[in-house]
Amino acid sequence: AKQYELGPLIVYDNGLMNGARERLRLWSDLHRALEREEFELLFQPKVSALDGSWKGAEALLRWHHPMLGAINPDIFVTLAEESGLIMPIGRWVIAKALDALQSWRVETGNMDLHVAVNMSPAQLSDQGLVQLVVEELERRQLPPSVLELEITETQMLEPEKAAAVISDFARKGIKVVLDDFGTGYASFQYLRQFEFSCVKLDKTFIDSLESKSHERVLVKAMIDMAHSLSLTVVAEGVERNSQWFYLKSMGCDLLQGYRFSIALPAQALPEWARQQPV
Ligand code: C2E
Ligand code: CA
Ligand code: CA
Ligand code: CA
């Protein structure tokens, strides 16, 4: 057991969890959260930068703790990684996300929609992960191109191992996205080393678009470079029309953020899309 390592995280992020006993409690509660069906998967729409039309969604995990209420993924994903629980949880996330995508395809008739799930680098060492993903797609008769796996560069601990798994996914036609692009010191290194099909510009860049002209130059350069490598570019954390305007004029492909929608239950997305003024 390594629960002592969890101390600072929980003390700072959740005032309720400041004793060793409480930490141990949260730890053991997480082990039962799957079977008790305490997880919920929400979906934040991704839209076209050109006209705001619905293109896909990112799955975002929530844990509804029976006593503590909603717990932020920033806290429990770390816990899940350290305990190895991220493997079964991650498999559950993939199945749920594909279920959601399938229901949207049936309801809207739009076969171009995609769904993205977040992957901890720890999951890349899940033996049989690629096979599981392929089987989950086949079971629903979904083409591999509808699934995107988002991986954060700053967490890449074993780049060689990760590169092998990523190219395995790429060979099968499953897209891998470099999340939080531009925040790690190795961003450009990673672009050369891994077979990504998309980069996701970190929210920190989007935040400073309106106030800092040199940031706009930087963002434009990142978009152009990604495009020259045939990568799709997504911007996250778009909250205002002015940010949309800049990103559209710079040729960013897809947008995501509170300007368009917060993360919603799966069944709410088709209705949300119908209400968009396209
Ligand atoms: P991320 O992948 O960078 O996700 C983006 C976060 O920004 C999400 O927080 C989202 O709700 C939030 N967000 C989206 N649009 C806006 C906006 O316009 N403004 C602001 N201020 N925030 C926005 P969330 O859902 O709390 O997720 C936090 C992190 O937890 C994610 O960061 C991701 O790394 C991780 N995570 C979430 N779900 C999963 C999962 O199923 N598996 C794994 N391994 N990690 C997950
Ligand atoms: Ca993400
Ligand atoms: Ca991100
Ligand atoms: Ca992040």
Coordinates of C-alpha atoms and ligand atoms in Angstrom, one line a residue:
A1 CA 0.0 0.0 0.0
K2 CA 1.3 3.5 -0.9
Q3 CA -1.5 5.6 0.4
Y4 CA 0.9 8.0 2.2
E5 CA 1.8 9.3 -1.2
L6 CA -1.7 10.5 -1.7
G7 CA -1.5 12.9 1.2
P8 CA -0.8 16.3 -0.3
L9 CA -3.1 15.9 -3.2
I10 CA -6.2 15.2 -1.2
V11 CA -5.4 17.7 1.6
Y12 CA -5.0 20.5 -0.9
D13 CA -7.8 19.6 -3.3
N14 CA -10.5 18.5 -0.9
G15 CA -10.8 19.9 2.6
L16 CA -12.8 16.9 3.8
M17 CA -10.0 14.5 3.1
N18 CA -7.3 15.7 5.5
G19 CA -6.8 12.7 7.8
A20 CA -4.9 9.5 7.2
R21 CA -8.1 7.5 8.0
E22 CA -10.1 9.5 5.5
R23 CA -7.5 9.0 2.8
L24 CA -7.5 5.3 3.4
R25 CA -11.3 5.4 3.2
L26 CA -11.3 7.2 -0.1
W27 CA -8.8 4.7 -1.4
S28 CA -10.9 1.7 -0.5
D29 CA -14.1 3.4 -1.7
L30 CA -12.5 3.8 -5.1
H31 CA -12.1 0.0 -5.3
R32 CA -15.9 -0.4 -5.0
A33 CA -16.9 2.5 -7.1
L34 CA -17.2 0.6 -10.3
E35 CA -19.4 -2.2 -9.0
R36 CA -21.5 0.3 -7.1
E37 CA -22.0 2.2 -10.3
E38 CA -20.8 5.5 -8.8
F39 CA -19.0 6.6 -12.0
E40 CA -20.7 8.7 -14.6
L41 CA -19.4 9.6 -18.0
L42 CA -20.2 13.1 -19.3
F43 CA -19.6 14.4 -22.8
Q44 CA -18.4 17.8 -23.9
P45 CA -19.3 18.6 -27.6
K46 CA -16.5 19.4 -30.1
V47 CA -17.6 21.7 -32.9
S48 CA -16.3 22.9 -36.2
A49 CA -14.4 26.2 -36.0
L50 CA -16.0 27.2 -39.3
D51 CA -19.6 27.2 -38.3
G52 CA -20.0 25.7 -34.8
S53 CA -21.6 22.5 -36.1
W54 CA -21.4 19.3 -34.0
K55 CA -18.5 17.0 -34.8
G56 CA -17.9 14.9 -31.8
A57 CA -17.4 14.9 -28.1
E58 CA -14.8 14.3 -25.3
A59 CA -15.8 11.8 -22.6
L60 CA -15.1 13.3 -19.1
L61 CA -15.3 11.0 -16.0
R62 CA -17.2 11.9 -12.8
W63 CA -17.2 10.0 -9.5
H64 CA -20.3 10.5 -7.3
H65 CA -19.1 9.4 -3.9
P66 CA -22.0 8.4 -1.6
M67 CA -20.8 10.6 1.3
L68 CA -18.7 13.3 -0.3
G69 CA -20.6 13.9 -3.5
A70 CA -18.9 14.6 -6.8
I71 CA -15.2 14.2 -6.8
N72 CA -13.0 15.8 -9.4
P73 CA -11.1 13.6 -11.8
D74 CA -7.9 15.5 -11.1
I75 CA -8.0 13.8 -7.7
F76 CA -9.3 10.3 -8.3
V77 CA -7.6 9.7 -11.6
T78 CA -4.2 10.0 -9.8
L79 CA -5.5 7.7 -7.1
A80 CA -6.7 5.2 -9.8
E81 CA -3.4 5.4 -11.5
E82 CA -1.4 4.6 -8.4
S83 CA -3.6 1.7 -7.4
G84 CA -3.8 0.2 -10.9
L85 CA -7.6 0.7 -10.9
I86 CA -7.2 2.9 -13.9
M87 CA -7.2 -0.2 -16.0
P88 CA -10.7 -1.5 -15.3
I89 CA -12.0 2.1 -15.0
G90 CA -10.5 2.9 -18.4
R91 CA -12.1 -0.1 -20.0
W92 CA -15.4 0.9 -18.6
V93 CA -14.9 4.4 -20.0
I94 CA -14.2 3.1 -23.5
A95 CA -17.3 0.9 -23.5
K96 CA -19.5 3.7 -22.2
A97 CA -18.1 6.2 -24.7
L98 CA -18.7 3.8 -27.6
D99 CA -22.3 3.2 -26.4
A100 CA -22.9 6.9 -26.4
L101 CA -21.5 7.3 -29.9
Q102 CA -23.6 4.5 -31.2
S103 CA -26.8 6.1 -29.7
W104 CA -25.9 9.5 -31.3
R105 CA -25.4 7.8 -34.7
V106 CA -28.8 6.1 -34.5
E107 CA -30.5 9.3 -33.3
T108 CA -28.9 11.8 -35.7
G109 CA -28.0 9.6 -38.7
N110 CA -24.6 11.5 -38.6
M111 CA -22.0 8.8 -39.2
D112 CA -19.1 11.3 -39.1
L113 CA -19.4 12.0 -35.3
H114 CA -16.5 10.9 -33.2
V115 CA -15.9 10.3 -29.5
A116 CA -12.7 11.0 -27.6
V117 CA -11.6 9.4 -24.3
N118 CA -8.7 10.4 -22.0
M119 CA -6.0 7.8 -21.5
S120 CA -3.6 7.8 -18.7
P121 CA -0.1 6.8 -19.9
A122 CA -0.4 4.0 -17.2
Q123 CA -3.2 2.5 -19.3
L124 CA -0.8 2.1 -22.2
S125 CA 0.8 -0.7 -20.3
D126 CA -2.5 -2.5 -20.0
Q127 CA -1.8 -5.7 -21.8
G128 CA -4.5 -6.4 -24.3
L129 CA -5.7 -2.8 -24.4
V130 CA -5.4 -2.5 -28.2
Q131 CA -7.2 -5.8 -28.6
L132 CA -10.0 -4.8 -26.2
V133 CA -10.5 -1.5 -28.0
V134 CA -10.7 -3.3 -31.4
E135 CA -13.2 -5.8 -30.0
E136 CA -15.4 -3.1 -28.4
L137 CA -15.5 -1.3 -31.8
E138 CA -16.3 -4.5 -33.7
R139 CA -19.0 -5.5 -31.3
R140 CA -20.9 -2.3 -32.2
Q141 CA -19.9 -2.4 -35.9
L142 CA -18.1 0.9 -35.5
P143 CA -15.2 1.9 -37.8
P144 CA -12.0 2.5 -35.9
S145 CA -11.8 6.1 -37.2
V146 CA -14.6 7.2 -34.9
L147 CA -12.6 6.7 -31.7
E148 CA -9.9 9.1 -30.5
L149 CA -7.6 8.5 -27.5
E150 CA -6.3 11.7 -25.8
I151 CA -2.9 11.4 -24.2
T152 CA -1.2 14.1 -22.2
E153 CA 2.4 14.6 -23.1
T154 CA 3.5 15.7 -19.6
Q155 CA 2.6 12.3 -18.2
M156 CA 4.5 10.3 -20.7
L157 CA 6.8 8.3 -18.5
E158 CA 8.1 5.6 -20.8
P159 CA 8.1 7.2 -24.2
E160 CA 9.4 4.0 -25.9
K161 CA 6.7 1.8 -24.6
A162 CA 4.1 4.5 -25.3
A163 CA 5.3 4.9 -28.9
A164 CA 4.9 1.2 -29.6
V165 CA 1.3 1.2 -28.3
I166 CA 0.4 4.4 -30.1
S167 CA 1.7 3.1 -33.4
D168 CA -0.3 -0.1 -32.7
F169 CA -3.4 2.0 -32.4
A170 CA -2.5 4.0 -35.5
R171 CA -2.1 0.9 -37.6
K172 CA -5.6 -0.2 -36.6
G173 CA -7.0 3.1 -37.7
I174 CA -7.7 4.5 -34.2
K175 CA -6.7 8.1 -33.7
V176 CA -4.4 9.3 -31.0
V177 CA -4.5 12.9 -29.9
L178 CA -1.7 14.8 -28.1
D179 CA -3.5 16.5 -25.3
D180 CA -2.5 19.8 -23.6
F181 CA -0.2 20.4 -26.6
G182 CA 2.5 23.0 -26.0
T183 CA 2.7 22.8 -22.3
G184 CA 5.4 20.2 -22.0
Y185 CA 9.0 20.8 -22.9
A186 CA 9.1 17.8 -25.2
S187 CA 6.0 18.7 -27.4
F188 CA 7.9 18.9 -30.7
Q189 CA 10.0 15.9 -29.9
Y190 CA 6.8 13.9 -29.3
L191 CA 5.3 15.1 -32.6
R192 CA 8.3 13.5 -34.4
Q193 CA 8.4 10.4 -32.3
F194 CA 4.7 9.4 -32.1
E195 CA 2.0 8.7 -34.7
F196 CA -0.5 11.3 -33.5
S197 CA -3.3 12.3 -35.8
C198 CA -4.4 15.4 -33.8
V199 CA -3.1 17.9 -31.3
K200 CA -5.1 19.7 -28.7
L201 CA -4.0 23.2 -27.9
D202 CA -4.0 23.7 -24.2
K203 CA -6.4 26.1 -22.6
T204 CA -3.6 28.4 -21.3
F205 CA -3.0 29.4 -24.9
I206 CA -6.6 30.0 -25.6
D207 CA -6.9 32.2 -22.4
S208 CA -4.3 34.6 -23.6
L209 CA -5.4 35.0 -27.3
E210 CA -7.3 38.2 -26.7
S211 CA -4.8 40.0 -24.5
K212 CA -1.5 39.1 -26.0
S213 CA -0.6 39.5 -29.6
H214 CA 2.6 37.5 -29.3
E215 CA 0.5 34.6 -28.0
R216 CA -1.5 34.8 -31.2
V217 CA 1.7 34.6 -33.3
L218 CA 2.7 31.5 -31.3
V219 CA -0.7 29.8 -31.6
K220 CA -0.8 30.5 -35.3
A221 CA 2.7 29.0 -35.7
M222 CA 1.6 25.9 -33.8
I223 CA -1.5 25.5 -35.9
D224 CA 0.5 25.9 -39.1
M225 CA 3.2 23.5 -38.0
A226 CA 0.6 20.9 -37.0
H227 CA -1.2 21.2 -40.3
S228 CA 2.1 20.8 -42.2
L229 CA 2.4 17.5 -40.4
S230 CA -1.1 16.6 -41.5
L231 CA -2.4 16.8 -37.9
T232 CA -5.9 18.1 -37.0
V233 CA -5.9 20.9 -34.5
V234 CA -8.4 21.2 -31.7
A235 CA -8.6 24.1 -29.2
E236 CA -9.9 23.4 -25.7
G237 CA -11.3 25.8 -23.1
V238 CA -12.9 28.2 -25.7
E239 CA -15.2 30.4 -23.6
R240 CA -15.9 33.5 -25.7
N241 CA -16.8 34.5 -29.2
S242 CA -13.6 36.6 -29.6
Q243 CA -11.5 33.4 -29.0
W244 CA -13.6 31.6 -31.6
F245 CA -13.0 34.4 -34.0
Y246 CA -9.2 34.3 -33.6
L247 CA -9.0 30.5 -33.8
K248 CA -11.2 30.4 -36.9
S249 CA -9.1 33.0 -38.6
M250 CA -6.0 31.1 -37.8
G251 CA -7.4 27.9 -39.4
C252 CA -7.9 25.9 -36.2
D253 CA -10.2 22.9 -37.1
L254 CA -12.2 22.0 -34.0
L255 CA -13.2 23.9 -30.9
Q256 CA -14.4 22.8 -27.4
G257 CA -15.3 24.8 -24.4
Y258 CA -18.0 26.5 -22.3
R259 CA -18.7 28.9 -25.2
F260 CA -20.4 25.9 -26.8
S261 CA -21.3 23.6 -23.9
I262 CA -20.2 22.2 -20.6
A263 CA -19.9 18.4 -20.4
L264 CA -23.4 16.8 -20.6
P265 CA -25.0 13.4 -20.1
A266 CA -24.8 11.4 -23.4
Q267 CA -28.5 11.6 -24.1
A268 CA -28.5 15.4 -24.0
L269 CA -26.1 15.9 -26.9
P270 CA -28.4 15.4 -29.9
E271 CA -30.9 17.9 -28.4
W272 CA -28.0 20.3 -27.7
A273 CA -27.0 20.0 -31.3
R274 CA -30.5 20.8 -32.6
Q275 CA -30.5 24.0 -30.7
Q276 CA -27.2 25.3 -32.2
P277 CA -27.7 28.1 -34.6
V278 CA -25.7 26.8 -37.6
Ligands
C2E1 P1 -8.4 17.5 -19.9 O1 -8.4 16.3 -20.7 O2 -7.5 18.6 -20.2 O3 -9.9 18.0 -19.9 C1 -10.3 19.4 -20.0 C2 -10.9 19.9 -18.7 O4 -11.3 21.3 -18.8 C3 -12.2 19.2 -18.2 O5 -12.1 19.1 -16.8 C4 -13.3 20.1 -18.7 O6 -14.5 19.9 -18.0 C5 -12.7 21.4 -18.5 N1 -13.2 22.4 -19.5 C6 -13.8 22.2 -20.7 N2 -14.1 23.3 -21.3 C7 -13.8 24.3 -20.4 C8 -13.8 25.8 -20.5 O7 -14.3 26.4 -21.5 N3 -13.4 26.5 -19.4 C9 -12.8 25.8 -18.4 N4 -12.3 26.6 -17.4 N5 -12.7 24.5 -18.3 C10 -13.2 23.8 -19.3 P2 -12.5 17.8 -16.0 O8 -13.7 17.1 -16.5 O9 -12.5 18.2 -14.5 O10 -11.2 16.8 -16.2 C11 -9.9 17.1 -15.7 C12 -8.9 16.2 -16.2 O11 -9.2 14.8 -15.8 C13 -8.9 16.0 -17.8 O12 -8.2 17.1 -18.3 C14 -8.3 14.7 -18.0 O13 -6.9 14.8 -18.0 C15 -8.7 13.9 -16.7 N6 -9.8 13.0 -17.1 C16 -11.1 13.2 -17.2 N7 -11.8 12.1 -17.5 C17 -10.9 11.1 -17.6 C18 -10.9 9.7 -17.9 O14 -12.0 9.1 -18.2 N8 -9.7 9.0 -17.8 C19 -8.6 9.6 -17.5 N9 -7.5 8.8 -17.5 N10 -8.5 10.9 -17.3 C20 -9.6 11.6 -17.3
CA2 CA -8.5 15.6 -22.8
CA3 CA -6.4 19.3 -22.0
CA4 CA -5.3 18.4 -18.8

